[in-house]
Coordinates of C-alpha atoms in Angstrom, one line a residue:
Chain J
M1 CA -10.5 214.5 208.9
S2 CA -13.5 212.2 209.8
S3 CA -14.0 209.0 207.7
Q4 CA -17.5 210.3 206.7
L5 CA -16.0 213.5 205.3
I6 CA -13.4 211.4 203.4
G7 CA -16.3 209.3 202.2
L8 CA -18.2 212.3 200.9
L9 CA -15.2 213.9 199.2
C10 CA -14.3 210.6 197.5
M11 CA -17.9 210.2 196.3
A12 CA -17.9 213.7 194.9
G13 CA -14.6 213.0 193.2
M14 CA -16.1 209.8 191.7
L15 CA -19.1 211.6 190.3
G16 CA -16.8 214.3 188.8
A17 CA -14.6 211.6 187.2
I18 CA -17.7 209.8 185.8
A19 CA -18.8 213.1 184.3
L20 CA -15.3 213.3 182.6
R21 CA -15.9 210.0 180.8
M22 CA -14.1 207.7 183.3
P23 CA -15.6 204.2 182.9
I24 CA -18.1 203.7 185.7
A25 CA -16.4 200.4 186.8
L26 CA -13.0 202.1 187.1
A27 CA -14.5 205.1 188.9
M28 CA -16.1 202.8 191.6
A29 CA -12.9 200.7 191.9
L30 CA -10.6 203.7 192.0
T31 CA -12.7 205.6 194.5
G32 CA -12.9 202.4 196.7
F33 CA -9.2 201.9 196.5
I34 CA -8.2 205.6 197.2
G35 CA -10.9 206.0 199.8
F36 CA -10.1 202.8 201.6
G37 CA -6.4 203.7 201.5
W38 CA -7.1 207.2 202.9
V39 CA -9.3 205.9 205.8
V40 CA -7.4 202.7 206.6
A41 CA -4.0 202.4 204.8
F42 CA -2.8 201.7 201.2
G43 CA -1.3 198.3 202.0
P44 CA -4.7 196.8 202.9
A45 CA -6.2 198.8 200.0
V46 CA -4.2 196.8 197.5
S47 CA -5.5 193.6 199.2
I48 CA -9.1 194.7 198.7
L49 CA -8.4 195.0 194.9
E50 CA -7.7 191.3 194.9
S51 CA -10.4 190.2 197.3
G52 CA -13.0 192.5 195.6
A53 CA -12.3 190.9 192.2
M54 CA -11.9 187.3 193.4
D55 CA -14.9 187.4 195.7
T56 CA -17.0 188.5 192.8
L57 CA -15.6 186.2 190.2
T58 CA -15.7 183.1 192.4
N59 CA -19.2 183.8 193.8
Y60 CA -21.6 181.1 192.8
S61 CA -24.5 183.4 193.1
F62 CA -23.2 185.5 190.2
S63 CA -22.9 182.6 187.9
P64 CA -26.5 182.8 186.4
I65 CA -25.6 186.2 184.9
P66 CA -23.6 185.0 181.9
M67 CA -25.9 182.1 181.3
F68 CA -29.0 184.2 181.3
I69 CA -27.3 186.5 178.8
L70 CA -26.3 183.5 176.7
M71 CA -29.9 182.4 176.6
G72 CA -31.1 185.8 175.3
V73 CA -28.4 186.0 172.7
F74 CA -29.1 182.4 171.4
A75 CA -32.8 183.5 171.0
S76 CA -31.6 186.5 169.0
K77 CA -29.2 184.6 166.8
A78 CA -31.9 182.0 166.1
R79 CA -34.2 184.8 164.9
M80 CA -36.9 183.6 167.3
S81 CA -38.1 187.2 167.5
S82 CA -39.3 187.1 163.9
E83 CA -41.7 184.1 164.5
L84 CA -42.9 185.7 167.7
F85 CA -43.7 189.0 166.0
N86 CA -45.5 187.3 163.1
G87 CA -47.6 185.3 165.6
A88 CA -48.5 188.4 167.6
K89 CA -49.3 190.1 164.3
T90 CA -52.0 187.6 163.4
L91 CA -53.7 188.3 166.8
F92 CA -53.7 192.1 166.7
G93 CA -52.6 193.1 163.2
A94 CA -56.1 193.8 161.8
W95 CA -56.8 196.5 164.4
R96 CA -55.7 200.1 163.9
G97 CA -52.4 200.2 165.8
G98 CA -52.4 196.4 166.0
M99 CA -48.8 196.0 164.8
A100 CA -47.7 198.3 167.6
L101 CA -49.6 196.1 170.0
A102 CA -48.0 193.1 168.4
A103 CA -44.6 194.6 168.7
V104 CA -45.0 195.5 172.4
T105 CA -46.5 192.1 173.2
S106 CA -43.6 190.4 171.4
C107 CA -41.1 192.5 173.4
G108 CA -42.9 191.4 176.6
I109 CA -42.7 187.7 175.6
F110 CA -39.1 188.0 174.3
S111 CA -38.2 189.5 177.7
A112 CA -39.2 186.2 179.3
I113 CA -36.0 184.7 177.9
S114 CA -33.8 187.7 177.7
G115 CA -32.7 189.5 180.8
S116 CA -31.6 192.6 179.0
S117 CA -33.6 195.6 177.8
L118 CA -31.1 196.5 175.2
A119 CA -31.1 193.0 173.7
T120 CA -34.9 192.9 173.7
A121 CA -35.2 196.3 172.0
A122 CA -32.5 195.5 169.4
S123 CA -33.9 192.1 168.5
M124 CA -37.5 193.2 168.2
A125 CA -36.6 196.4 166.3
K126 CA -34.9 194.5 163.5
V127 CA -38.0 192.5 162.9
A128 CA -40.9 194.8 163.7
L129 CA -39.7 198.2 162.6
P130 CA -39.5 197.4 158.8
E131 CA -43.0 195.8 159.0
M132 CA -44.5 198.8 160.7
K133 CA -42.9 201.2 158.3
K134 CA -44.1 199.2 155.3
N135 CA -47.7 199.4 156.7
G136 CA -47.7 203.1 157.0
Y137 CA -47.1 203.6 160.7
A138 CA -45.8 206.9 161.8
S139 CA -42.1 206.7 162.7
S140 CA -42.6 208.2 166.1
L141 CA -45.2 205.5 167.1
A142 CA -43.2 202.7 165.6
T143 CA -39.8 203.6 167.2
G144 CA -41.4 204.8 170.5
T145 CA -43.2 201.5 170.8
L146 CA -40.1 199.4 170.3
A147 CA -37.9 201.6 172.6
A148 CA -40.4 201.4 175.4
G149 CA -41.3 197.7 174.7
G150 CA -37.6 196.8 175.2
T151 CA -37.7 198.2 178.7
L152 CA -39.9 195.3 179.7
G153 CA -36.8 193.1 179.6
I154 CA -35.5 194.7 182.8
M155 CA -38.6 193.7 184.8
I156 CA -40.0 190.5 183.3
P157 CA -38.0 187.6 184.8
P158 CA -35.3 186.4 184.3
S159 CA -33.9 189.9 184.6
I160 CA -30.2 190.8 185.2
A161 CA -31.2 194.0 187.0
L162 CA -33.5 192.1 189.5
L163 CA -30.8 189.4 190.0
L164 CA -28.2 192.0 190.8
Y165 CA -30.5 193.9 193.1
A166 CA -31.2 190.6 194.9
L167 CA -27.5 189.8 195.3
L168 CA -26.6 193.3 196.4
T169 CA -29.2 193.4 199.1
E170 CA -29.1 189.7 200.0
Q171 CA -32.6 189.0 199.0
S172 CA -33.8 185.7 197.5
V173 CA -33.3 185.8 193.7
G174 CA -36.4 183.6 193.3
D175 CA -38.6 186.0 195.3
M176 CA -37.3 189.0 193.2
F177 CA -38.1 187.2 190.0
I178 CA -41.5 186.2 191.1
A179 CA -42.2 189.8 192.4
G180 CA -41.2 191.0 188.9
V181 CA -43.9 189.0 187.1
M182 CA -47.0 191.1 188.0
P183 CA -45.3 194.6 187.5
G184 CA -43.9 193.3 184.2
L185 CA -47.3 192.2 183.0
L186 CA -48.9 195.4 184.3
G187 CA -46.3 197.3 182.3
L188 CA -47.1 195.4 179.2
L189 CA -50.8 196.0 179.7
L190 CA -50.4 199.7 180.3
Y191 CA -48.2 200.0 177.2
M192 CA -51.0 198.4 175.2
V193 CA -53.4 200.9 176.7
A194 CA -51.0 203.7 175.8
I195 CA -50.9 202.5 172.2
A196 CA -54.7 202.2 172.1
V197 CA -55.2 205.7 173.5
T198 CA -52.5 207.3 171.2
V199 CA -54.1 205.7 168.1
W200 CA -57.6 206.7 169.3
L201 CA -56.5 210.3 169.7
K202 CA -54.4 210.4 166.5
P203 CA -55.7 207.7 164.1
E204 CA -53.4 208.9 161.3
L205 CA -50.4 207.5 163.2
A206 CA -51.3 203.9 162.4
Q207 CA -53.2 201.9 159.8
P208 CA -55.3 198.7 160.3
G209 CA -53.7 195.6 158.7
E210 CA -55.2 192.6 157.0
A211 CA -57.8 190.5 158.9
T212 CA -56.8 187.0 159.9
T213 CA -58.8 183.8 160.4
L214 CA -59.2 182.1 163.7
R215 CA -57.1 179.2 162.3
Q216 CA -54.3 181.7 161.4
K217 CA -54.5 183.2 164.9
I218 CA -54.1 179.8 166.5
M219 CA -51.3 178.8 164.2
G220 CA -49.6 182.1 165.0
L221 CA -49.4 181.2 168.7
K222 CA -46.9 178.5 167.7
G223 CA -44.2 181.2 167.8
V224 CA -44.9 181.8 171.5
L225 CA -44.6 178.2 172.5
P226 CA -40.8 178.0 172.8
F227 CA -40.8 181.2 174.9
G228 CA -43.5 179.9 177.2
L229 CA -41.7 176.6 177.6
V230 CA -38.4 178.2 178.6
F231 CA -40.1 180.7 180.8
A232 CA -42.1 178.0 182.6
L233 CA -39.0 175.9 183.0
I234 CA -37.0 178.8 184.6
I235 CA -39.6 180.4 186.8
G236 CA -41.5 177.2 187.6
G237 CA -38.2 175.6 188.4
I238 CA -37.0 178.4 190.7
Y239 CA -40.5 178.9 192.3
G240 CA -41.0 175.2 192.8
G241 CA -37.7 174.8 194.5
I242 CA -36.5 172.4 191.8
F243 CA -33.6 174.6 190.5
T244 CA -31.3 177.1 192.0
P245 CA -31.1 180.3 189.8
T246 CA -27.7 179.0 188.4
E247 CA -29.3 175.7 187.4
A248 CA -32.4 177.5 185.9
A249 CA -30.0 179.7 183.9
A250 CA -28.1 176.7 182.6
V251 CA -31.2 174.8 181.7
G252 CA -32.7 177.9 180.1
A253 CA -29.6 178.5 178.1
F254 CA -29.4 174.9 177.0
G255 CA -33.1 174.8 176.1
T256 CA -32.8 177.9 174.0
L257 CA -29.7 176.5 172.4
L258 CA -31.7 173.4 171.4
I259 CA -34.5 175.5 170.0
A260 CA -31.9 177.6 168.1
L261 CA -30.2 174.5 166.7
Y262 CA -33.6 173.2 165.5
R263 CA -34.1 176.6 163.8
G264 CA -30.8 176.2 162.0
L265 CA -28.3 178.0 164.3
S266 CA -24.9 177.6 162.6
F267 CA -21.5 177.1 164.3
Q268 CA -20.6 180.7 163.4
D269 CA -23.8 181.9 165.0
F270 CA -23.0 179.9 168.1
T271 CA -19.5 181.3 168.4
D272 CA -20.8 184.8 167.8
A273 CA -23.4 184.3 170.5
V274 CA -20.7 183.2 173.0
Q275 CA -18.6 186.2 172.0
E276 CA -21.5 188.6 172.5
T277 CA -22.2 187.0 175.8
L278 CA -18.6 187.5 177.0
I279 CA -18.6 191.1 176.0
M280 CA -21.9 191.8 177.9
A281 CA -20.8 189.7 180.9
T282 CA -17.4 191.3 181.2
L283 CA -19.1 194.7 181.0
I284 CA -21.3 193.8 184.0
F285 CA -18.6 192.0 185.9
F286 CA -16.1 194.9 185.6
M287 CA -18.9 197.0 187.2
V288 CA -19.7 194.4 189.9
I289 CA -16.0 194.2 190.8
G290 CA -15.9 198.0 191.0
A291 CA -19.0 198.1 193.1
N292 CA -17.6 195.4 195.4
I293 CA -14.3 197.4 196.0
F294 CA -16.4 200.6 196.4
G295 CA -18.5 198.6 199.0
Y296 CA -15.5 198.0 201.2
F297 CA -14.8 201.7 201.2
L298 CA -18.5 202.5 202.1
S299 CA -18.2 200.1 205.0
V300 CA -15.1 201.7 206.5
S301 CA -16.1 205.3 205.8
R302 CA -19.5 204.6 207.4
V303 CA -21.1 207.1 204.9
S304 CA -24.2 205.0 204.5
F305 CA -24.7 204.8 208.3
A306 CA -24.1 208.6 208.6
L307 CA -26.7 209.1 205.9
V308 CA -29.2 206.9 207.7
E309 CA -28.5 208.8 210.9
L310 CA -28.9 212.1 209.2
V311 CA -32.2 211.3 207.6
G312 CA -33.4 209.7 210.9
S313 CA -32.6 212.9 212.8
M314 CA -34.5 215.0 210.2
D315 CA -37.6 213.0 211.0
L316 CA -38.7 212.7 207.4
S317 CA -41.8 210.7 206.5
P318 CA -41.3 207.4 204.6
A319 CA -43.2 208.9 201.7
L320 CA -40.8 211.9 201.5
I321 CA -37.8 209.6 201.7
L322 CA -39.2 207.5 198.8
L323 CA -39.8 210.6 196.8
C324 CA -36.2 211.8 197.4
I325 CA -34.8 208.4 196.4
L326 CA -37.0 208.2 193.2
T327 CA -36.1 211.7 192.2
L328 CA -32.4 210.7 192.6
Y329 CA -33.0 207.7 190.4
I330 CA -34.9 209.7 187.8
V331 CA -32.1 212.3 187.6
L332 CA -29.3 209.7 187.5
G333 CA -31.3 207.7 185.0
M334 CA -31.1 210.6 182.6
V335 CA -27.3 210.3 182.4
M336 CA -26.4 206.8 183.4
D337 CA -26.7 203.2 182.3
S338 CA -29.3 201.2 184.4
I339 CA -27.1 198.4 185.7
A340 CA -24.3 200.9 186.6
M341 CA -26.8 203.1 188.4
L342 CA -28.1 200.1 190.4
L343 CA -24.6 199.0 191.4
L344 CA -23.5 202.5 192.3
T345 CA -26.5 203.6 194.3
V346 CA -28.2 200.5 195.9
P347 CA -25.4 200.0 198.6
V348 CA -25.9 203.7 199.7
V349 CA -29.7 203.9 199.3
F350 CA -30.8 200.5 200.5
P351 CA -30.0 201.1 204.3
L352 CA -32.0 204.3 204.0
A353 CA -35.0 202.4 202.6
M354 CA -34.8 199.8 205.3
Q355 CA -34.6 202.5 207.9
A356 CA -37.8 203.9 206.5
G357 CA -39.4 200.5 206.9
F358 CA -39.9 199.6 203.2
D359 CA -40.2 196.0 202.2
P360 CA -36.9 195.1 200.5
I361 CA -38.5 193.2 197.6
W362 CA -41.1 195.9 197.0
F363 CA -38.4 198.6 197.1
G364 CA -36.4 196.6 194.6
I365 CA -39.3 196.5 192.2
I366 CA -39.9 200.3 192.6
T367 CA -36.2 200.9 192.1
V368 CA -36.0 198.8 188.9
I369 CA -39.1 200.5 187.4
T370 CA -37.6 203.9 188.1
V371 CA -34.3 202.8 186.6
E372 CA -36.2 201.4 183.6
L373 CA -37.7 204.9 183.0
G374 CA -34.1 206.2 182.5
L375 CA -33.8 203.9 179.5
I376 CA -36.3 205.9 177.5
T377 CA -36.0 209.4 179.0
P378 CA -33.8 212.1 177.5
P379 CA -30.9 213.0 177.1
I380 CA -29.4 209.5 177.3
G381 CA -32.2 207.0 177.0
M382 CA -30.1 203.9 176.0
N383 CA -33.0 202.1 174.4
V384 CA -33.8 205.1 172.3
F385 CA -30.2 205.0 170.9
V386 CA -30.5 201.3 170.3
I387 CA -33.6 201.9 168.2
K388 CA -31.9 204.9 166.5
S389 CA -29.1 202.5 165.4
V390 CA -31.7 200.4 163.6
A391 CA -33.9 203.3 162.3
E392 CA -31.2 205.6 160.9
D393 CA -33.6 207.8 159.0
V394 CA -35.7 208.7 162.2
S395 CA -34.4 211.5 164.3
I396 CA -33.7 211.1 168.0
V397 CA -36.3 213.8 168.8
E398 CA -39.0 211.9 166.9
I399 CA -38.2 208.7 168.9
F400 CA -38.3 210.6 172.2
K401 CA -41.7 212.1 171.1
G402 CA -42.9 208.6 170.4
V403 CA -42.0 207.3 173.9
V404 CA -44.0 210.0 175.8
P405 CA -47.2 207.9 176.1
F406 CA -45.1 205.1 177.4
V407 CA -43.3 207.3 180.0
I408 CA -46.7 208.4 181.2
S409 CA -47.9 204.8 181.5
D410 CA -44.6 203.9 183.4
I411 CA -45.4 206.7 185.9
V412 CA -48.9 205.4 186.3
R413 CA -47.5 201.9 186.9
L414 CA -45.1 203.3 189.5
G415 CA -47.9 205.0 191.2
L416 CA -50.0 201.9 191.2
I417 CA -47.3 199.7 192.7
I418 CA -46.5 202.4 195.4
G419 CA -50.2 202.7 196.2
F420 CA -50.9 198.9 196.0
P421 CA -47.8 197.0 197.1
F422 CA -49.5 193.7 196.7
L423 CA -49.0 194.2 192.9
A424 CA -45.4 193.4 193.6
L425 CA -45.6 191.3 196.6
G426 CA -48.8 189.3 195.9
L427 CA -47.2 186.4 194.2
V428 CA -44.2 186.3 196.7
N429 CA -46.5 186.2 199.7
Chain M
M1 CA 5.2 198.9 168.1
R2 CA 2.3 198.0 165.7
Q3 CA 3.6 194.4 165.7
L4 CA 3.7 194.3 169.5
I5 CA 0.2 195.7 169.8
A6 CA -1.1 193.2 167.2
T7 CA 0.5 190.3 169.1
V8 CA -1.0 191.4 172.4
R9 CA -4.4 191.6 170.7
L10 CA -4.0 188.2 169.1
L11 CA -2.9 186.6 172.4
S12 CA -5.8 188.2 174.3
F13 CA -8.1 186.9 171.5
Y14 CA -6.9 183.3 172.1
L15 CA -7.3 183.7 175.8
N16 CA -10.9 185.0 175.1
V17 CA -11.6 181.8 173.1
L18 CA -10.6 179.9 176.2
G19 CA -12.9 182.1 178.2
G20 CA -15.7 181.1 175.9
I21 CA -14.9 177.4 176.3
C22 CA -15.0 177.9 180.1
L23 CA -18.4 179.6 179.8
V24 CA -19.9 176.8 177.8
S25 CA -18.2 174.2 180.1
M26 CA -19.8 175.9 183.0
M27 CA -23.3 175.4 181.5
V28 CA -22.5 171.8 180.6
S29 CA -21.2 170.9 184.1
V30 CA -24.5 172.3 185.6
L31 CA -26.6 170.3 183.1
A32 CA -24.5 167.1 183.8
D33 CA -25.0 167.6 187.6
I34 CA -28.8 168.0 187.1
S35 CA -29.1 165.1 184.7
T36 CA -27.1 162.6 186.9
R37 CA -29.0 163.8 190.0
T38 CA -32.4 163.3 188.2
L39 CA -31.3 159.9 187.0
F40 CA -30.2 158.9 190.4
G41 CA -33.6 159.9 191.8
M42 CA -35.6 158.2 189.0
T43 CA -33.8 154.9 189.5
D44 CA -33.9 155.0 193.3
G45 CA -30.2 155.1 193.3
A46 CA -29.6 152.2 191.0
V47 CA -27.9 154.3 188.4
D48 CA -25.5 156.5 190.3
L49 CA -23.5 158.7 187.9
T50 CA -23.6 161.7 190.3
F51 CA -20.3 163.5 190.9
T52 CA -19.0 165.9 193.4
G53 CA -17.5 169.3 192.6
S54 CA -20.2 170.8 190.3
F55 CA -20.4 173.8 192.6
E56 CA -16.6 174.3 192.3
L57 CA -16.6 173.8 188.6
V58 CA -19.2 176.6 188.2
R59 CA -17.3 178.9 190.6
Y60 CA -14.0 178.5 189.0
G61 CA -15.5 178.3 185.5
L62 CA -17.0 181.7 186.1
L63 CA -13.6 183.0 187.3
F64 CA -11.7 181.7 184.3
A65 CA -14.4 182.7 181.8
M66 CA -14.3 186.3 183.0
V67 CA -10.5 186.6 183.7
F68 CA -9.7 185.2 180.3
S69 CA -12.2 187.4 178.5
M70 CA -11.6 190.7 180.2
P71 CA -8.4 191.6 178.3
Y72 CA -10.0 191.1 174.8
C73 CA -13.3 192.7 175.7
L74 CA -11.6 195.7 177.5
D75 CA -12.3 198.1 174.6
R76 CA -15.9 197.1 174.2
G77 CA -16.8 196.3 177.8
Q78 CA -17.0 199.7 179.4
V79 CA -19.9 202.0 180.3
V80 CA -19.2 205.7 180.3
V81 CA -21.4 208.8 180.7
E82 CA -21.0 210.8 177.5
L83 CA -23.4 213.7 178.2
F84 CA -20.9 216.2 179.6
T85 CA -18.1 215.5 177.1
E86 CA -20.1 215.0 173.9
G87 CA -18.8 218.2 172.4
L88 CA -15.2 217.2 172.6
S89 CA -13.2 216.3 169.5
V90 CA -12.7 212.6 168.6
A91 CA -9.0 213.0 169.3
T92 CA -9.6 214.4 172.8
K93 CA -12.1 211.7 173.6
A94 CA -9.6 209.1 172.5
R95 CA -6.9 210.5 174.7
I96 CA -9.2 210.6 177.7
A97 CA -10.1 206.9 176.9
A98 CA -6.4 206.1 176.6
F99 CA -5.7 207.7 180.0
F100 CA -8.4 205.7 181.8
T101 CA -7.6 202.5 179.9
L102 CA -4.1 202.8 181.4
F103 CA -5.7 202.3 184.8
F104 CA -7.1 199.0 183.7
G105 CA -3.6 198.0 182.8
I106 CA -2.3 199.0 186.2
F107 CA -5.2 197.2 187.8
G108 CA -4.3 194.1 185.9
A109 CA -0.7 194.4 186.9
L110 CA -1.6 194.8 190.6
M111 CA -4.0 191.9 190.5
C112 CA -1.4 189.7 188.8
Y113 CA 1.2 190.6 191.5
R114 CA -1.3 189.9 194.3
L115 CA -2.5 186.6 192.7
L116 CA 1.0 185.3 192.3
H117 CA 1.6 186.3 195.9
S118 CA -1.5 184.4 197.0
A119 CA -0.4 181.4 194.8
S120 CA 2.9 181.2 196.6
A121 CA 1.2 181.5 200.0
A122 CA -1.3 178.7 199.0
R123 CA 1.6 176.5 197.8
L124 CA 3.3 176.8 201.2
T125 CA 0.2 175.9 203.1
G126 CA -0.9 173.3 200.6
E127 CA -4.4 174.8 200.4
T128 CA -6.8 173.0 198.0
T129 CA -10.4 173.4 197.0
Q130 CA -12.9 171.6 199.2
D131 CA -14.5 169.0 196.9
L132 CA -12.1 168.6 193.9
L133 CA -9.0 169.1 196.0
V134 CA -7.5 171.3 193.2
P135 CA -4.5 173.2 194.6
M136 CA -5.5 176.8 195.1
S137 CA -2.0 177.8 194.0
S138 CA -2.8 176.5 190.5
I139 CA -6.1 178.4 190.4
Y140 CA -4.4 181.7 191.5
T141 CA -1.6 181.2 189.0
V142 CA -3.9 180.6 186.1
A143 CA -6.0 183.6 187.1
A144 CA -2.7 185.6 187.3
V145 CA -2.1 184.8 183.6
G146 CA -5.4 186.4 182.7
M147 CA -4.6 189.5 184.8
A148 CA -1.1 189.7 183.3
M149 CA -2.8 189.8 179.9
L150 CA -5.2 192.4 181.1
A151 CA -2.1 194.5 182.1
L152 CA -0.5 194.1 178.7
R153 CA -3.8 194.7 176.8
G154 CA -4.6 197.8 179.0
L155 CA -1.1 199.3 178.2
S156 CA -1.2 198.5 174.5
L157 CA -4.8 199.7 174.1
A158 CA -4.0 202.9 175.9
Y159 CA -1.0 203.4 173.6
S160 CA -3.2 202.8 170.5
L161 CA -5.8 205.2 171.7
W162 CA -3.3 207.9 172.6
Y163 CA -1.8 207.9 169.1
Q164 CA -5.1 207.3 167.3
R165 CA -5.5 209.5 164.2
D166 CA -8.9 210.3 162.7
G167 CA -10.5 207.3 164.4
D168 CA -7.9 204.8 163.2
V169 CA -6.4 202.9 166.0
V170 CA -2.6 202.5 165.7

């Protein structure tokens, strides 16, 4: 049996095992181990278990991951989201739908120090949802806004997804982060447009709040300052060549810790934050180890090369290749976690994208936006479930209805970035 | 059996605390490196508190933070696709989880065996880290402790899940 056929069989087996609730990390590792053993021999396959794990866990490039997570968790524990939302509320609150605008803006700003969509959605929902409900906002608009707003965390740097993509494809982490800025801000802008259009079409969904004075608006900006400071430190540091991503992550985590301590972070909160970070980090590292072991198998089975050759022989246009890849991501995004999906597919799909002549940074941004869509599309939509856990009285169907305008705006953003690549590459170049 | 499972959980919790300390130490060592470097630059080298080995401290800090935390976080640190098995009973889902958790235990045992093997090989060759000259055999041995705990935790968690009744873990 040819190594490519073994590769395809093992990959089919892996997808079947994942469908039967096998943890994705285990599915990748086991497929890598069995596949490598089948193609080469089982003795060396045991060795790749060790090297796959040790290479990952002693890789300096992966060290920013837990520290970026720590930074976001410190911000959550210090309830910085509350001050942020109150500040944004003074800016937009008086308009019809203003609180939804404030919520989505707060999500965007919170993303600047949290690399996780789920953490952003969870933190902001606890603060903004009760306020929106109190002010007579329709549940669908309130929950939909927060579920979608949370997705900004995956694009606005520092983003764990962009970091992992950069490491998987050997791109500069700094370039990936910088490339994420404009698409992230564009996403925020389009979400605001989506809210404005929704409220314009259905004014009964939201009520205007109390008007605020200019002084109150300026005072409200105080809540944004710590976020701006940490964001500038991280992105400015990496962009200016002052810090490596690891150093930026450490400085960011420490800076957020200082802000959190100033805001009264207790020792219990601190230890809880470290514990939460360890849980999230081990979740990611289990998957990265699995992906690494799976990567060894991909190399020896030559499945990726065969796929590239096959697509090359079919003489498909780059646009059609991109369409196929995006369709794959949208379908997978319906059933799979975003980070897992990236780790599982990028090693297979990336060579194909390079063969089609795509810019690797631009392709990364497109990939992450598509993955981001999966966070709010049925049936899984992880962010929707996070919001559901906070808004127990709102049905899942209602939340999914609420995210429809945001899904449309994400598709528009995807189209804009595909059509105008400088939106992703402008700052990098 | 309950006592044994509780003991394994407690030990893995203590190891997890060590993992947390490693994580915070990692952050502190990077900050110390940046601060001493900055001070060195600002004083034109007059105050030289710089130290070598920050790179290695981060690398092995990450290793120990993760290896020590994996056993305790095993039950919370997994991503599964639930769509196709949502209709199954709680007991069936628990048994599936038990079966797959067993593999993590086996993975831990294999890793422990391989790391101890690497440790003895490194002891023979006298291999050390480049900057801090820490014997690699010690690093492998300490990592093997974490993996041994992952093996124990995987087995005990699999047992608990298999005999779980009405959502209560044994």
